[in-house]
Tab-separated table of C-alpha atoms in Angstrom:
chain	number	residue	atom	x	y	z
U	65	MET	CA	74.341	40.159	-8.406
U	66	ALA	CA	77.102	39.926	-11.026
U	67	PHE	CA	77.949	36.475	-12.401
U	68	ASP	CA	81.186	35.197	-10.853
U	69	PHE	CA	83.002	32.411	-12.710
U	70	LYS	CA	84.901	31.400	-9.552
U	71	LYS	CA	81.658	30.713	-7.701
U	72	GLU	CA	79.622	29.307	-10.601
U	73	TYR	CA	82.378	26.942	-11.763
U	74	LYS	CA	84.008	25.992	-8.474
U	75	GLU	CA	85.200	22.670	-9.873
U	76	PHE	CA	87.594	24.542	-12.195
U	77	TYR	CA	88.651	27.434	-9.942
U	78	MET	CA	88.547	26.076	-6.396
U	79	PRO	CA	90.040	22.566	-6.340
U	80	LYS	CA	91.186	20.979	-3.097
U	81	ASN	CA	94.828	20.770	-2.040
U	82	LYS	CA	94.969	17.227	-3.366
U	83	PRO	CA	94.930	16.123	-7.027
U	84	GLU	CA	91.684	15.493	-8.870
U	85	ILE	CA	90.755	14.600	-12.434
U	86	VAL	CA	88.600	17.077	-14.381
U	87	ASN	CA	87.316	17.336	-17.933
U	88	VAL	CA	87.675	20.981	-18.901
U	89	PRO	CA	85.304	22.235	-21.627
U	90	LYS	CA	86.103	24.681	-24.393
U	91	ALA	CA	86.507	28.313	-23.328
U	92	ASN	CA	87.403	31.605	-24.996
U	93	TYR	CA	90.119	33.926	-23.723
U	94	ILE	CA	91.808	37.245	-24.222
U	95	ALA	CA	95.407	36.126	-24.784
U	96	VAL	CA	98.872	37.639	-25.162
U	97	ARG	CA	101.878	35.475	-26.040
U	98	GLY	CA	105.436	36.154	-24.990
U	99	LYS	CA	108.730	34.850	-23.689
U	100	GLY	CA	110.993	35.525	-20.741
U	101	ASN	CA	111.089	35.987	-16.995
U	102	PRO	CA	107.640	36.992	-15.687
U	103	ASN	CA	109.268	38.711	-12.692
U	104	GLU	CA	111.161	41.255	-14.787
U	105	GLU	CA	110.067	44.681	-13.591
U	106	GLY	CA	108.219	46.414	-16.428
U	107	GLY	CA	109.058	43.469	-18.695
U	108	GLU	CA	107.109	41.811	-21.484
U	109	TYR	CA	104.981	39.681	-19.157
U	110	GLN	CA	103.910	42.580	-16.976
U	111	ARG	CA	103.039	44.663	-20.021
U	112	ALA	CA	100.977	41.751	-21.348
U	113	VAL	CA	98.985	41.579	-18.116
U	114	GLY	CA	98.223	45.294	-18.449
U	115	VAL	CA	96.857	44.700	-21.946
U	116	LEU	CA	94.689	41.802	-20.782
U	117	TYR	CA	93.048	43.783	-17.998
U	118	SER	CA	92.532	46.822	-20.216
U	119	ILE	CA	90.551	44.758	-22.712
U	120	ALA	CA	88.790	42.723	-20.012
U	121	TYR	CA	87.437	45.791	-18.242
U	122	THR	CA	86.491	47.460	-21.518
U	123	LEU	CA	84.287	44.456	-22.265
U	124	LYS	CA	82.926	44.313	-18.716
U	125	MET	CA	81.823	47.946	-18.913
U	126	SER	CA	80.622	47.776	-22.534
U	127	TYR	CA	76.978	47.993	-21.465
U	128	LYS	CA	77.613	51.648	-20.583
U	129	THR	CA	78.725	52.411	-24.148
U	130	ASP	CA	77.091	52.438	-27.559
U	131	HIS	CA	78.511	48.966	-28.240
U	132	LYS	CA	75.810	46.539	-27.163
U	133	ILE	CA	76.800	42.878	-26.846
U	134	GLU	CA	74.034	40.393	-27.580
U	135	GLY	CA	73.226	38.267	-24.533
U	136	PHE	CA	75.314	40.455	-22.207
U	137	PHE	CA	74.935	40.159	-18.442
U	138	GLU	CA	77.012	41.775	-15.723
U	139	TYR	CA	79.904	39.665	-14.493
U	140	VAL	CA	83.065	39.705	-12.405
U	141	VAL	CA	86.250	39.702	-14.497
U	142	PRO	CA	87.720	36.184	-14.094
U	143	PRO	CA	91.183	35.683	-12.597
U	144	LEU	CA	94.417	35.930	-14.526
U	145	GLU	CA	95.667	32.615	-15.941
U	146	GLY	CA	98.732	31.426	-17.786
U	147	PHE	CA	99.911	28.592	-20.020
U	148	TRP	CA	103.662	27.917	-19.655
U	149	TRP	CA	106.324	25.848	-21.399
U	150	GLN	CA	110.013	25.666	-22.225
U	151	GLU	CA	111.590	24.191	-25.326
U	152	GLY	CA	112.656	20.574	-24.879
U	153	ILE	CA	111.235	20.271	-21.359
U	154	GLU	CA	108.115	18.434	-20.215
U	155	GLY	CA	106.479	20.663	-17.621
U	156	CYS	CA	108.494	23.604	-16.253
U	157	ASP	CA	112.004	24.246	-14.946
U	158	TYR	CA	111.516	27.009	-12.375
U	159	THR	CA	115.253	27.714	-12.171
U	160	SER	CA	115.331	28.924	-15.804
U	161	LYS	CA	112.652	31.602	-15.881
U	162	GLU	CA	114.330	33.402	-18.786
U	163	GLU	CA	113.513	30.356	-20.934
U	164	PHE	CA	109.776	30.487	-20.270
U	165	ASN	CA	107.337	30.741	-23.153
U	166	TRP	CA	103.893	31.826	-21.994
U	167	ILE	CA	100.386	32.649	-23.076
U	168	SER	CA	98.856	34.963	-20.493
U	169	VAL	CA	95.044	34.871	-20.575
U	170	ILE	CA	91.795	36.062	-19.007
U	171	ARG	CA	88.655	34.060	-19.657
U	172	LEU	CA	85.803	35.608	-21.628
U	173	PRO	CA	82.087	35.048	-21.078
U	174	ASP	CA	80.619	32.901	-23.854
U	175	PHE	CA	78.565	35.816	-25.195
U	176	VAL	CA	81.693	37.770	-26.203
U	177	THR	CA	82.303	37.198	-29.918
U	178	LYS	CA	85.447	37.839	-31.962
U	179	GLU	CA	83.778	41.023	-33.222
U	180	ASP	CA	83.150	42.190	-29.656
U	181	PHE	CA	86.772	41.401	-28.800
U	182	ASP	CA	88.036	43.420	-31.786
U	183	TRP	CA	85.907	46.380	-30.690
U	184	ALA	CA	87.267	46.182	-27.138
U	185	MET	CA	90.867	45.899	-28.334
U	186	LYS	CA	90.540	49.044	-30.463
U	187	THR	CA	88.627	50.910	-27.759
U	188	ALA	CA	91.131	50.022	-25.024
U	189	THR	CA	94.031	51.100	-27.237
U	190	VAL	CA	92.517	54.566	-27.601
U	191	LYS	CA	91.024	55.103	-24.140
U	192	LYS	CA	93.771	53.478	-22.065
U	193	LYS	CA	96.552	54.768	-24.346
U	194	ILE	CA	98.086	51.290	-24.383
U	195	ASP	CA	99.141	49.196	-27.385
U	196	CYS	CA	96.794	46.192	-27.432
U	197	SER	CA	97.800	44.914	-30.865
U	198	LYS	CA	99.433	41.737	-29.483
U	199	ALA	CA	96.182	40.539	-27.922
U	200	GLU	CA	94.255	37.737	-29.593
U	201	TYR	CA	90.936	35.953	-29.212
U	202	LEU	CA	91.942	32.427	-28.244
U	203	THR	CA	89.785	29.307	-27.920
U	204	VAL	CA	91.156	26.433	-25.824
U	205	GLU	CA	89.629	23.031	-25.145
U	206	GLU	CA	91.775	21.451	-22.439
U	207	GLY	CA	89.880	18.203	-22.055
U	208	LEU	CA	91.110	15.613	-19.564
U	209	CYS	CA	93.369	17.145	-16.900
U	210	VAL	CA	94.548	16.736	-13.336
U	211	GLN	CA	94.509	19.788	-11.091
U	212	ILE	CA	95.344	20.826	-7.540
U	213	MET	CA	95.352	24.010	-5.447
U	214	HIS	CA	98.916	25.076	-4.672
U	215	GLN	CA	99.423	27.375	-1.701
U	216	GLY	CA	102.640	29.330	-1.406
U	217	PRO	CA	105.160	31.079	-3.669
U	218	PHE	CA	105.532	30.059	-7.295
U	219	ASP	CA	109.069	28.750	-6.723
U	220	ALA	CA	107.602	26.136	-4.365
U	221	GLU	CA	105.395	24.675	-7.114
U	222	PRO	CA	107.720	21.733	-7.971
U	223	ALA	CA	106.765	20.003	-4.708
U	224	THR	CA	103.078	20.298	-5.627
U	225	VAL	CA	103.768	19.080	-9.170
U	226	ALA	CA	105.486	16.041	-7.649
U	227	ILE	CA	102.255	15.270	-5.791
U	228	ILE	CA	100.373	15.481	-9.100
U	229	ASP	CA	102.867	13.157	-10.809
U	230	GLN	CA	102.595	10.580	-8.026
U	231	TYR	CA	98.795	10.716	-8.191
U	232	ILE	CA	98.576	10.148	-11.946
U	233	GLU	CA	101.114	7.301	-11.762
U	234	GLU	CA	99.119	5.562	-9.034
U	235	ASN	CA	95.773	6.051	-10.794
U	236	GLY	CA	96.547	4.829	-14.310
U	237	TYR	CA	97.202	8.166	-16.029
U	238	ARG	CA	100.192	9.777	-17.705
U	239	ASN	CA	101.187	13.343	-18.453
U	240	ASP	CA	100.089	14.360	-21.946
U	241	PHE	CA	102.009	17.564	-22.672
U	242	SER	CA	102.193	18.781	-26.269
U	243	GLU	CA	102.271	22.021	-28.243
U	244	LYS	CA	98.568	22.443	-27.526
U	245	ARG	CA	98.404	20.852	-24.063
U	246	LEU	CA	100.426	22.885	-21.592
U	247	HIS	CA	101.183	23.505	-17.925
U	248	HIS	CA	98.312	25.770	-16.827
U	249	GLU	CA	98.109	28.070	-13.818
U	250	ILE	CA	95.159	30.105	-12.498
U	251	TYR	CA	96.058	32.872	-10.065
U	252	MET	CA	93.442	33.037	-7.332
U	253	SER	CA	95.260	35.556	-5.121
U	254	ASP	CA	96.076	39.225	-5.591
U	255	ALA	CA	99.860	39.186	-5.230
U	256	ARG	CA	99.804	42.900	-4.346
U	257	LYS	CA	97.681	42.271	-1.248
U	258	VAL	CA	98.599	38.751	-0.108
U	259	VAL	CA	101.959	37.513	1.202
U	260	PRO	CA	103.578	34.815	-0.994
U	261	GLU	CA	103.124	32.119	1.666
U	262	LYS	CA	99.342	32.467	1.249
U	263	TRP	CA	99.146	32.752	-2.540
U	264	LYS	CA	96.672	30.282	-4.033
U	265	THR	CA	97.342	28.997	-7.550
U	266	VAL	CA	95.436	26.316	-9.432
U	267	ILE	CA	97.951	24.045	-11.190
U	268	ARG	CA	96.449	22.023	-14.042
U	269	HIS	CA	98.220	19.465	-16.234
U	270	PRO	CA	96.909	17.604	-19.294
U	271	VAL	CA	96.695	13.861	-18.826
U	272	ALA	CA	95.622	10.735	-20.686
U	273	LYS	CA	94.913	7.185	-19.649
U	274	LYS	CA	98.108	5.104	-19.707
U	275	ASP	CA	96.662	2.658	-22.230
U	276	GLU	CA	95.722	5.408	-24.710
């Protein structure tokens, strides 16, 4: 049976619908950076997602090619994720989607090296006839965070974020946003197949102890 990150690392992908503190270890990602409204039809964000999946599935199926990855085992491609921010704002203002900066990502298994990534990027560009040149191999170590499972449309996230903020205030933490520590979302639902009211999204925020 193929390795499934969602099942093997439930503490990071399947939190409860109430806040909890987690310490998130270092992970490698396929990443594409951009700016603007993610809902724009055929826009920069949607093109970025196409690039991510093209590379992700090229790596997943690499064992059927001449490119052999050391330590490879079959796995399920992890869910789409995103890091989001806006200039001069702590957290996110959902009413100003055009001002979003984002890094759209898909997690990589630890055995995928930068060299393997480069091979997949070049291969996907040729085979999928899609420009993958904006993709990068990104390593992120999130560290101490608070997370919660949000259910519903993305525009309803502020109410869930308010629950997070109340929790960290009551438990001796503070938000710790910075250029490297960002609002993080993990998309656990297929938006093409599930109605918005039932979408499940992990919301994760960086935190620190108040006295640090």
